[in-house]
Amino acid sequence: MTLHHLKITAFDHVMVVERLLQVTRYRGFRLCGLSMLPAQQDNLLDIQLSVESDRSVENLTKQLLKIIDIEQIKVEDQGLQTYPVSEVLN
Amino acid sequence: MTGAELLLKTLQQHGVDSLFGYPGGAIMPVYDALYDSPIKHFLCRHEQGAGFAAVGYSRASNKLGVCLATSGPGATNLITAIADAFSDSVPMLAITGQVAKKAMGSDAFQEVDILGLSLACTKYCHQVQCAREIPEAVTRAISIAYQGRHGPVLIDIPKDVQVQQLDCEQAEQLLSDSTLNPQTVAPSNPVISLPDQQKLQTLLEESRAPIFYVGGGVGMADAVAQLRELMAVVKIPSVTTLKGIGAIDPDTDYFLGMLGMHGSKPANLAVQESDLLIALGARFDDRVTGKLAEFAPNAKVIQLDIDNCEINKRRGVDLAIVADLKDSMPIFKQLLIGLRPRLQIESWQQRCQQWLSKFPWRYDHQGQGIYAPWVLSELSNMLSANAVTTTDVGQHQMWAAQHMRMHDPKNFLSSGGLGTMGFGLPAAIGAQVSRPEDLVIAVCGDGSLMMNIQELSTLKRYQIPVKIVLIDNARLGMVRQWQELFFQERYSETDLSDNPDFVALAMAFDIKAKRINTRQQVNAALTEMLAHQGPYLLQVHIDEMENVWPLVPPETANHGMLEAGNAK
């Protein structure tokens, strides 16, 4: 299991955090920490998400970026380097 | 103008002329507005039926399927159809009524948190808070449904918003603004980049045994014509997934059929021996790959898909191209034209042809009973190229996929990802409404048909001329087959021999029906059914012990398929 810290910028729309958490759980990641604050720019949120899994964090970030109101994601740890992109999940 | 009227005007603006739904308390203002609207509403007899009709409507055409339901149970009954659309990437708009804003959160009558419930099976869901939001919200939702990988979206409208009054001038302005808002316009999709073109060229040049693995994405991207032009340049052997059926014309040289758990022997053998797998709009689904670690073990993989999430999800790839298939195929084609003289695949083509010759489908079935694959093959031979076939889920679905010839993915509608029993009849209703000029056949199983049998009433009400071919083994056939093969013949809860009399049942809905029991009756019965002007149910009695072959057992490589002769 590897811990990953994600910094997420999202539009402050209803449901965005619920979708974020739903996708995180469904894709096999355990929520370890969450904080959310209004961003400097109007209508945006800064979300810090800490998650743990033995799955590739790249696959999670790609899924999260499909959420309409999520603008960008930065993985702040070295988690991306611990998994080759071709790793098979199942 | 009310919010409800504005909703219908917005839908009209997007070309919606048909809705499938069921009225109820929290959606009554919309139904009241429908009373005066040119939009044609089709009353299904269960919201799930309405949802599947919308799915069938979308899948059979390029038009948007829209379903409508009330709050609470009406909305929850839509969920299965929405989840089906999500799994199969079908653009669909679900509209639900909601209790008035003041009552929300108070556990009001027929209140359910449909946004929460639909989170996991929609691309986007939104609850409008006032009538003036409606045009932009609907426009945005529709845009999202078609953006990138297609999918269902949901708009929830509280009852007080539906009755809220707007002056007509303001409403017209809102309608006009919603079409102009740049936020609602879908961004253009990417194509194959130059560096990727170079890598693609290298992989193709090195390959001696390439194969196209074509999935549902080709049809969803409306890229069938472009794929066929590409495949005409060099006759690279090809297979399709269940959802890819129809993307490749069945008469194409070296087309080997469907691959996977119930795929054809030539298709599975060829994929296993290929050295380059070119996945086009396909996602290495577990029903396709069998034992993943042994799937196409010697093949390099090129994957072209609009959805970045499908890249490296189950199988690592050597070249990932995240791009729009329709726009990318012409680039791929030009590249192949340049490569054509240098490709060395003749011996591979011959090998594929040998498999096709050595392992054809056989219809010389022993016994007096009706052999379902032969019935479906005969039926397919009688259909014109533009006929639409829907299926339910189970043995009959696999037989239809194996033995019917489809000429377009829009002509074969089957619940692939979610595998939803009860899909066939309501999806056929939607397909027939969407394409009134074309013949629509619903190939159903007896277990599945009973899951949405109430939609016979919808056939009757609108005299929708869907032909139902009921493959009846009085069993939950696929589960029974697995019980026989993998659960020591312990037939737990799969005996449906107490089914109703389907002919009498159809006739109770004023639908002409007939039952056949012997193979001698098949051709005349099919001819009679196809000649009938209105809806028709043909009940085809088959042996309950009939199995679908080949079958790749769980955790087995696809070349380890079981066949009729080696199953025991």
XYZ file of C-alpha atoms in Angstrom:
658
model
C 0.000 0.000 0.000
C 1.299 3.432 -0.888
C 0.093 6.758 0.397
C -0.460 9.474 -2.183
C -1.205 13.161 -1.703
C -3.249 14.792 -4.428
C -3.759 18.513 -4.828
C -6.917 19.100 -6.792
C -8.405 22.238 -8.271
C -12.118 21.995 -8.920
C -15.031 24.227 -9.749
C -17.128 24.936 -6.689
C -20.185 23.153 -8.043
C -22.637 21.020 -6.135
C -21.702 17.324 -6.173
C -18.054 17.734 -7.116
C -16.734 16.497 -3.768
C -19.241 13.636 -3.660
C -18.144 12.515 -7.121
C -14.509 12.809 -6.134
C -15.019 10.571 -3.117
C -17.193 8.083 -5.004
C -14.626 7.625 -7.758
C -11.808 7.355 -5.214
C -13.572 4.563 -3.312
C -14.799 2.725 -6.416
C -11.375 2.685 -8.035
C -9.859 0.987 -5.023
C -8.366 3.782 -2.909
C -8.851 4.327 0.817
C -9.415 7.882 1.936
C -6.821 8.920 4.503
C -7.290 12.666 4.570
C -9.351 15.424 3.025
C -9.363 19.174 3.262
C -11.154 21.711 1.137
C -10.902 25.486 1.003
C -12.078 28.158 -1.417
C -9.298 28.948 -3.876
C -8.027 32.461 -4.487
C -9.856 32.497 -7.772
C -13.632 32.833 -7.510
C -15.664 29.690 -7.998
C -12.712 27.353 -7.520
C -11.863 24.979 -4.691
C -8.483 23.771 -3.485
C -8.863 20.177 -2.363
C -6.140 18.156 -0.667
C -6.784 14.449 -0.862
C -4.669 11.740 0.751
C -5.353 8.218 -0.436
C -3.858 4.798 0.046
C -3.878 1.824 -2.285
C -1.790 -0.856 -3.911
C -3.147 0.296 -7.269
C -1.592 2.777 -9.646
C -2.352 6.356 -8.658
C -2.131 7.283 -12.330
C -5.279 5.287 -13.000
C -7.047 7.168 -10.210
C -5.974 10.584 -11.412
C -7.117 9.795 -14.956
C -10.519 8.765 -13.635
C -10.774 11.842 -11.427
C -9.942 14.117 -14.340
C -13.026 12.787 -16.118
C -15.210 14.444 -13.493
C -16.603 17.437 -15.316
C -15.861 19.996 -12.602
C -12.312 18.938 -11.814
C -9.815 21.245 -13.459
C -6.422 19.835 -12.542
C -4.683 17.346 -10.309
C -1.144 17.372 -9.031
C 0.275 14.283 -7.345
C 2.529 15.785 -4.669
C 4.378 12.654 -3.589
C 6.563 10.245 -5.529
C 3.762 7.725 -5.803
C 3.651 7.882 -9.575
C 7.163 6.483 -9.775
C 6.372 3.385 -7.755
C 4.177 1.926 -10.478
C 5.058 1.216 -14.087
C 2.272 2.451 -16.327
C 1.792 -0.992 -17.816
C 0.987 -2.625 -14.494
C -1.967 -4.957 -14.655
C -4.472 -4.342 -11.924
C -6.454 -7.536 -11.757
C -44.252 30.350 -19.665
C -43.649 27.798 -16.912
C -40.428 25.998 -16.138
C -42.019 22.811 -17.475
C -42.889 24.489 -20.767
C -39.406 25.944 -20.964
C -37.959 22.454 -20.458
C -39.917 21.105 -23.430
C -38.965 24.096 -25.580
C -35.324 23.478 -24.701
C -35.617 19.821 -25.677
C -37.249 20.817 -28.958
C -34.396 23.196 -29.578
C -32.068 20.197 -29.340
C -34.105 18.259 -31.874
C -35.852 16.009 -29.360
C -39.153 14.868 -30.831
C -39.788 11.745 -28.764
C -39.747 11.033 -25.035
C -40.184 7.791 -23.120
C -41.599 8.066 -19.654
C -44.152 7.532 -16.939
C -46.021 10.277 -15.074
C -46.260 10.788 -11.341
C -46.755 13.483 -8.715
C -43.498 15.400 -8.889
C -43.335 15.466 -12.695
C -46.990 16.379 -13.299
C -46.330 19.951 -14.463
C -44.087 18.575 -17.230
C -46.778 16.095 -18.247
C -49.287 18.935 -18.234
C -47.031 20.880 -20.600
C -46.614 17.768 -22.778
C -50.373 17.828 -23.341
C -49.874 20.834 -25.667
C -46.388 20.010 -26.926
C -45.474 18.682 -30.376
C -43.037 16.299 -28.659
C -44.416 12.775 -28.857
C -44.471 10.995 -25.526
C -44.404 7.203 -25.363
C -45.918 5.859 -22.190
C -43.971 2.790 -21.153
C -45.368 0.618 -18.384
C -42.387 0.819 -16.071
C -39.727 3.493 -15.779
C -37.039 0.885 -16.444
C -38.780 0.186 -19.760
C -38.754 3.912 -20.525
C -35.054 4.097 -19.714
C -34.189 1.154 -21.960
C -36.384 2.556 -24.719
C -34.330 5.759 -24.539
C -31.141 3.677 -24.688
C -32.432 1.775 -27.731
C -33.519 5.035 -29.355
C -30.021 6.505 -28.946
C -28.143 3.375 -29.952
C -30.147 2.770 -33.127
C -29.611 6.296 -34.430
C -27.605 9.437 -33.931
C -30.494 10.991 -32.021
C -30.569 11.589 -28.278
C -32.750 9.251 -26.240
C -34.623 11.016 -23.453
C -36.525 9.409 -20.580
C -38.739 11.047 -18.032
C -39.863 9.922 -14.594
C -41.251 11.229 -11.372
C -39.352 11.503 -8.100
C -38.672 8.656 -5.676
C -39.555 5.255 -7.130
C -39.921 6.673 -10.629
C -36.377 7.934 -10.475
C -34.941 4.806 -8.854
C -36.602 2.656 -11.510
C -34.595 4.547 -14.135
C -31.314 3.725 -12.455
C -30.755 0.305 -14.066
C -31.227 1.745 -17.548
C -28.948 4.676 -16.733
C -26.292 2.275 -15.421
C -26.674 0.236 -18.602
C -26.098 3.360 -20.693
C -23.084 4.243 -18.562
C -21.502 0.812 -19.051
C -22.090 0.877 -22.803
C -21.210 4.576 -23.280
C -24.625 5.550 -24.600
C -25.590 9.232 -24.705
C -28.916 9.553 -22.937
C -30.729 12.242 -20.996
C -32.775 11.250 -17.950
C -35.116 13.882 -16.547
C -36.576 13.350 -13.103
C -39.121 15.300 -11.165
C -38.260 16.130 -7.582
C -40.317 17.240 -4.607
C -40.535 20.998 -4.143
C -37.378 22.667 -2.832
C -39.013 23.518 0.479
C -39.808 19.835 1.093
C -36.413 18.551 0.068
C -34.414 16.959 2.839
C -37.514 16.325 4.932
C -38.092 12.712 3.837
C -41.138 13.918 1.935
C -43.481 11.568 0.086
C -41.694 10.091 -2.925
C -38.531 11.971 -2.126
C -35.237 10.287 -2.901
C -31.766 11.736 -3.362
C -31.545 10.875 -7.046
C -28.385 12.940 -7.503
C -26.688 10.819 -4.869
C -28.075 7.605 -6.333
C -27.052 8.430 -9.886
C -23.515 9.582 -9.045
C -21.922 6.257 -9.895
C -23.711 5.760 -13.200
C -23.903 9.182 -14.849
C -21.281 11.351 -16.492
C -23.018 14.346 -15.000
C -26.079 15.069 -12.923
C -27.542 18.367 -11.888
C -30.521 19.697 -10.029
C -31.867 23.000 -11.300
C -32.791 25.528 -8.652
C -34.911 27.931 -10.679
C -36.700 27.899 -14.020
C -34.326 30.295 -15.739
C -31.483 27.759 -15.259
C -33.266 25.107 -17.304
C -32.113 25.896 -20.864
C -28.460 26.187 -19.965
C -28.534 23.167 -17.640
C -30.142 20.926 -20.251
C -27.856 22.188 -23.001
C -24.779 21.618 -20.860
C -25.934 18.145 -19.889
C -26.531 17.140 -23.510
C -23.169 18.541 -24.509
C -21.474 16.483 -21.782
C -23.348 13.335 -22.876
C -21.629 13.577 -26.278
C -18.271 14.934 -25.131
C -15.372 12.476 -25.390
C -16.602 9.033 -24.412
C -20.384 9.206 -24.554
C -22.595 8.538 -21.554
C -25.830 9.268 -19.723
C -26.630 12.502 -17.902
C -29.439 13.372 -15.513
C -31.332 16.563 -14.794
C -33.465 16.684 -11.641
C -36.175 19.350 -11.526
C -38.020 20.225 -8.297
C -41.758 20.578 -8.749
C -41.822 24.248 -7.720
C -39.270 24.972 -10.443
C -41.497 23.255 -12.993
C -44.422 25.556 -12.162
C -42.348 28.719 -11.775
C -43.504 31.415 -14.217
C -41.230 33.312 -16.583
C -42.346 35.941 -19.041
C -42.164 34.711 -22.610
C -39.626 37.272 -23.749
C -37.244 36.269 -20.958
C -37.779 32.592 -21.742
C -37.022 33.098 -25.431
C -33.874 35.014 -24.510
C -32.767 32.196 -22.202
C -33.325 29.657 -24.971
C -31.340 31.745 -27.383
C -28.516 32.333 -24.875
C -28.184 28.651 -24.059
C -27.283 27.819 -27.640
C -24.609 30.512 -27.715
C -22.956 29.883 -24.368
C -19.409 28.685 -25.142
C -19.404 26.633 -21.909
C -22.015 24.371 -23.436
C -20.134 23.710 -26.667
C -18.210 20.455 -26.692
C -14.478 20.877 -27.268
C -13.025 19.280 -30.374
C -11.480 15.866 -29.814
C -7.807 15.072 -30.464
C -6.384 13.055 -33.371
C -3.212 10.949 -33.832
C -0.134 13.087 -33.200
C 2.883 13.017 -35.517
C 5.169 11.159 -33.069
C 2.441 8.558 -32.551
C 2.099 8.171 -36.314
C 5.798 7.331 -36.507
C 5.538 4.747 -33.717
C 2.453 3.275 -35.331
C 4.317 2.920 -38.599
C 7.257 1.157 -36.936
C 5.026 -1.323 -35.099
C 3.122 -2.139 -38.284
C 6.286 -2.578 -40.317
C 7.736 -4.981 -37.770
C 4.566 -7.051 -37.484
C 4.014 -10.280 -39.384
C 0.703 -11.163 -37.710
C -1.326 -8.019 -36.982
C -5.000 -8.088 -36.112
C -7.654 -5.425 -35.668
C -9.545 -5.810 -32.386
C -12.591 -3.610 -32.894
C -14.828 -2.547 -30.021
C -17.978 -0.551 -29.466
C -16.063 2.710 -29.564
C -15.974 2.632 -33.360
C -19.748 2.723 -33.610
C -20.107 5.221 -30.788
C -17.652 7.524 -32.572
C -19.662 7.141 -35.795
C -16.450 5.913 -37.390
C -17.724 2.784 -39.171
C -17.259 4.141 -42.696
C -13.787 5.414 -41.829
C -12.831 2.035 -40.340
C -13.975 0.210 -43.450
C -12.007 2.564 -45.698
C -8.960 1.902 -43.555
C -9.480 -1.859 -43.691
C -9.859 -1.769 -47.461
C -6.286 -0.495 -47.859
C -4.614 -3.597 -46.433
C -6.564 -6.706 -45.581
C -5.394 -7.083 -42.023
C -7.382 -9.840 -40.254
C -9.961 -8.607 -37.772
C -12.209 -9.536 -34.851
C -14.866 -7.603 -32.951
C -16.175 -7.499 -29.424
C -19.878 -7.971 -28.660
C -20.409 -4.226 -28.891
C -18.234 -3.954 -31.961
C -20.461 -6.322 -33.933
C -21.544 -4.650 -37.159
C -18.585 -2.272 -37.333
C -16.906 -4.683 -39.745
C -19.021 -5.988 -42.577
C -19.330 -9.770 -42.081
C -18.207 -10.415 -45.661
C -14.882 -8.633 -45.171
C -11.865 -10.779 -46.052
C -10.179 -12.348 -43.011
C -12.912 -11.187 -40.634
C -12.959 -13.872 -37.963
C -16.022 -12.900 -35.919
C -16.450 -12.123 -32.236
C -13.677 -12.910 -29.779
C -13.847 -13.719 -26.077
C -15.699 -16.041 -23.753
C -18.186 -17.132 -26.428
C -16.141 -15.966 -29.374
C -15.599 -17.957 -32.534
C -12.716 -20.404 -32.572
C -10.968 -18.660 -35.494
C -11.234 -15.276 -33.713
C -9.790 -16.504 -30.438
C -7.027 -18.559 -32.045
C -5.983 -15.677 -34.263
C -5.839 -13.168 -31.427
C -3.815 -15.599 -29.325
C -1.272 -16.050 -32.137
C -1.133 -12.454 -33.300
C 2.014 -10.409 -32.830
C 0.327 -7.010 -33.015
C -3.079 -6.256 -31.549
C -4.584 -3.028 -32.845
C -7.358 -2.188 -30.386
C -9.790 0.346 -31.803
C -12.367 1.595 -29.304
C -12.004 -1.574 -27.261
C -11.163 -1.930 -23.579
C -9.808 -5.439 -22.868
C -12.961 -6.358 -20.967
C -12.714 -9.514 -18.844
C -15.273 -11.276 -21.083
C -12.942 -10.571 -24.011
C -9.559 -11.457 -22.568
C -10.212 -14.610 -20.567
C -7.146 -15.124 -18.380
C -5.565 -11.737 -18.776
C -1.961 -12.808 -18.293
C -2.313 -15.248 -21.204
C -4.310 -13.028 -23.557
C -2.535 -12.515 -26.886
C 0.688 -13.384 -25.086
C 3.054 -12.593 -27.945
C 1.369 -9.464 -29.195
C 2.487 -5.904 -28.958
C -0.487 -3.654 -28.412
C -1.622 -0.451 -30.036
C -4.678 1.015 -28.338
C -6.628 3.847 -29.894
C -9.391 5.185 -27.670
C -11.013 8.489 -26.810
C -10.926 7.649 -23.095
C -7.516 7.969 -21.493
C -8.738 5.882 -18.562
C -8.943 2.789 -20.742
C -5.231 2.986 -21.572
C -3.173 0.581 -19.472
C -6.213 -0.216 -17.342
C -6.072 -3.991 -17.769
C -3.403 -4.631 -20.395
C -0.226 -2.668 -20.803
C 0.175 -1.170 -24.263
C 3.147 -0.430 -26.480
C 1.493 2.536 -28.129
C -1.388 4.451 -26.590
C -3.249 6.887 -28.784
C -5.908 8.907 -27.018
C -7.816 10.291 -29.940
C -11.125 10.546 -31.715
C -11.596 7.455 -33.856
C -13.548 9.148 -36.622
C -10.968 11.848 -37.146
C -8.026 9.490 -36.665
C -8.977 6.755 -39.132
C -8.202 8.811 -42.252
C -4.732 9.556 -40.846
C -4.240 5.855 -40.089
C -5.438 5.066 -43.605
C -2.926 7.399 -45.263
C -0.201 5.847 -43.193
C -1.234 2.343 -44.289
C -1.315 3.385 -47.937
C 2.327 4.408 -47.615
C 3.215 1.207 -45.778
C 1.293 -1.186 -48.013
C 4.242 -2.313 -50.202
C 6.378 -3.062 -47.145
C 3.897 -5.074 -45.080
C 4.519 -8.817 -45.044
C 1.340 -10.436 -43.829
C 0.403 -12.867 -46.628
C 1.225 -16.016 -44.688
C -0.701 -14.644 -41.679
C -3.720 -13.949 -43.882
C -3.530 -17.517 -45.184
C -3.343 -18.884 -41.661
C -6.461 -16.925 -40.686
C -8.233 -18.166 -43.794
C -7.336 -21.738 -42.860
C -8.903 -21.274 -39.426
C -12.043 -19.886 -41.065
C -12.223 -22.884 -43.404
C -11.412 -25.444 -40.729
C -13.765 -24.158 -38.012
C -16.977 -22.847 -39.580
C -20.207 -22.629 -37.567
C -22.102 -25.889 -37.971
C -25.867 -26.258 -38.062
C -26.128 -30.026 -38.598
C -27.421 -30.485 -35.080
C -28.586 -33.923 -34.006
C -32.114 -34.555 -32.765
C -35.602 -33.450 -33.675
C -35.672 -30.334 -31.524
C -35.108 -26.816 -32.773
C -31.476 -25.698 -32.745
C -31.463 -22.020 -31.724
C -28.253 -21.054 -33.579
C -29.771 -22.379 -36.799
C -33.023 -20.455 -36.214
C -31.089 -17.238 -35.696
C -28.919 -17.906 -38.729
C -32.023 -18.538 -40.864
C -33.682 -15.414 -39.458
C -30.587 -13.368 -40.209
C -30.585 -14.616 -43.813
C -34.142 -13.344 -44.216
C -33.419 -9.834 -42.922
C -32.404 -6.841 -44.987
C -29.087 -5.177 -44.175
C -30.773 -2.316 -42.340
C -32.858 -4.425 -39.945
C -32.228 -3.819 -36.244
C -31.839 -6.671 -33.767
C -31.939 -6.217 -30.020
C -31.254 -8.949 -27.506
C -31.762 -9.669 -23.871
C -28.947 -11.241 -21.877
C -28.046 -14.903 -21.719
C -27.625 -17.845 -24.065
C -29.845 -16.423 -26.813
C -27.750 -13.221 -26.716
C -24.565 -15.133 -27.411
C -26.238 -17.198 -30.141
C -27.467 -13.993 -31.782
C -23.971 -12.491 -31.559
C -22.432 -15.615 -33.054
C -24.939 -16.503 -35.758
C -26.607 -13.317 -36.977
C -24.882 -11.138 -39.535
C -24.875 -7.443 -38.724
C -23.961 -4.679 -41.101
C -23.790 -1.758 -38.688
C -23.327 -1.448 -34.913
C -26.568 0.557 -34.845
C -28.303 -2.620 -36.017
C -27.246 -4.794 -33.096
C -28.287 -3.522 -29.689
C -27.299 -5.702 -26.795
C -26.495 -4.912 -23.195
C -22.755 -5.512 -23.223
C -21.104 -3.968 -20.192
C -23.826 -4.248 -17.589
C -25.417 -7.377 -19.077
C -28.934 -6.341 -18.152
C -31.694 -8.910 -18.529
C -34.927 -7.291 -19.689
C -33.116 -4.990 -22.130
C -34.343 -6.471 -25.397
C -38.028 -5.582 -25.634
C -37.936 -1.968 -24.408
C -34.728 -1.281 -26.369
C -36.500 -2.593 -29.466
C -39.379 -0.202 -28.790
C -36.933 2.718 -28.654
C -35.140 1.513 -31.793
C -38.426 1.202 -33.697
C -39.516 4.708 -32.677
C -36.113 5.999 -33.694
C -36.134 4.184 -37.051
C -39.780 3.700 -38.051
C -38.886 2.613 -41.579
C -36.700 -0.297 -40.517
C -37.641 -3.737 -39.289
C -36.845 -4.281 -35.600
C -36.436 -7.739 -34.093
C -36.138 -8.425 -30.369
C -34.380 -11.743 -29.741
C -35.358 -12.550 -26.170
C -34.891 -15.285 -23.624
C -37.792 -16.475 -21.505
C -36.113 -15.375 -18.287
C -35.253 -11.951 -19.666
C -38.578 -11.298 -21.378
C -40.380 -11.751 -18.076
C -38.286 -8.948 -16.588
C -39.956 -6.311 -18.752
C -42.978 -8.218 -20.054
C -45.206 -5.249 -19.240
C -43.820 -3.484 -22.302
C -46.035 -5.690 -24.467
C -48.586 -3.113 -23.458
C -46.467 -0.358 -25.020
C -46.325 -2.356 -28.255
C -50.082 -2.632 -28.184
C -50.779 0.976 -27.271
C -48.774 2.428 -30.163
C -48.962 -0.600 -32.479
C -45.164 -0.638 -32.611
C -44.411 -3.455 -35.076
C -41.512 -5.070 -33.186
C -41.105 -8.784 -33.878
C -40.189 -10.759 -30.762
C -38.333 -14.023 -31.289
C -38.517 -15.723 -27.924
C -35.880 -18.438 -27.555
C -37.634 -20.431 -24.851
C -35.854 -23.156 -22.944
C -37.914 -22.657 -19.789
C -34.683 -22.103 -17.935
C -32.305 -19.355 -16.951
C -30.192 -20.956 -19.617
C -26.790 -19.374 -19.154
C -26.835 -19.828 -15.392
C -28.065 -23.394 -15.889
C -25.199 -24.010 -18.305
C -22.685 -22.795 -15.707
C -24.351 -24.922 -13.040
C -23.959 -27.917 -15.317
C -20.323 -27.204 -16.134
C -18.949 -25.632 -12.976
C -21.394 -26.333 -10.114
C -21.752 -30.130 -10.335
C -25.151 -29.954 -12.047
C -26.779 -28.437 -8.975
C -29.580 -26.569 -10.730
C -30.389 -24.004 -8.110
C -33.362 -21.758 -9.031
C -32.924 -21.905 -12.788
C -35.979 -23.996 -13.678
C -38.593 -21.728 -15.256
C -40.867 -24.489 -16.490
C -43.756 -22.746 -14.728
C -43.461 -19.817 -17.157
C -46.764 -18.400 -18.345
C -48.232 -19.425 -21.677
C -46.422 -16.765 -23.713
C -48.725 -17.086 -26.707
C -51.807 -16.566 -24.556
C -50.043 -13.727 -22.776
C -49.194 -11.938 -26.027
C -52.719 -12.451 -27.285
C -54.031 -10.875 -24.083
C -52.244 -7.735 -25.313
C -53.774 -8.181 -28.790
C -50.387 -9.166 -30.144
C -50.333 -11.947 -32.680
C -48.305 -14.888 -31.455
C -47.306 -18.411 -32.355
C -45.373 -21.243 -30.722
C -43.205 -23.681 -32.658
C -41.677 -26.926 -31.415
C -40.071 -28.638 -34.421
C -37.434 -27.629 -36.915
C -39.837 -28.277 -39.782
C -41.937 -25.332 -38.558
C -39.113 -22.810 -38.426
C -38.964 -21.327 -41.914
C -42.698 -20.943 -42.368
C -43.024 -19.391 -38.924
C -40.249 -16.876 -39.561
C -41.787 -15.977 -42.915
C -45.202 -15.479 -41.333
C -43.747 -13.331 -38.569
C -41.803 -11.106 -40.947
C -44.813 -10.686 -43.241
C -47.046 -9.551 -40.378
C -47.639 -5.803 -40.323
C -47.907 -5.277 -36.570
C -46.154 -6.564 -33.465
C -45.663 -10.313 -33.287
C -44.306 -12.839 -30.822
C -42.787 -16.085 -32.065
C -42.105 -18.523 -29.254
C -39.390 -20.969 -30.276
C -39.261 -23.962 -27.958
C -35.752 -25.369 -27.619
C -34.127 -28.125 -25.590
C -33.422 -26.908 -22.063
C -30.038 -28.678 -22.008
C -28.688 -26.851 -25.066
C -25.439 -24.987 -24.359
C -23.556 -22.108 -25.937
C -20.273 -23.171 -27.509
C -17.449 -22.394 -27.529
C -17.036 -21.318 -23.916
C -13.826 -20.133 -22.324
C -14.000 -21.218 -18.665
C -13.079 -18.751 -15.926
C -9.348 -18.080 -15.499
C -8.554 -19.859 -18.747
C -6.765 -18.507 -21.792
C -9.003 -18.046 -24.816
C -7.346 -20.856 -26.769
C -8.436 -23.226 -23.959
C -12.069 -22.886 -24.969
C -14.511 -25.695 -24.327
C -16.480 -26.947 -27.297
C -19.419 -29.297 -27.634
C -17.091 -32.251 -28.132
C -14.614 -31.610 -25.318
C -16.752 -30.113 -22.553
C -17.053 -33.125 -20.297
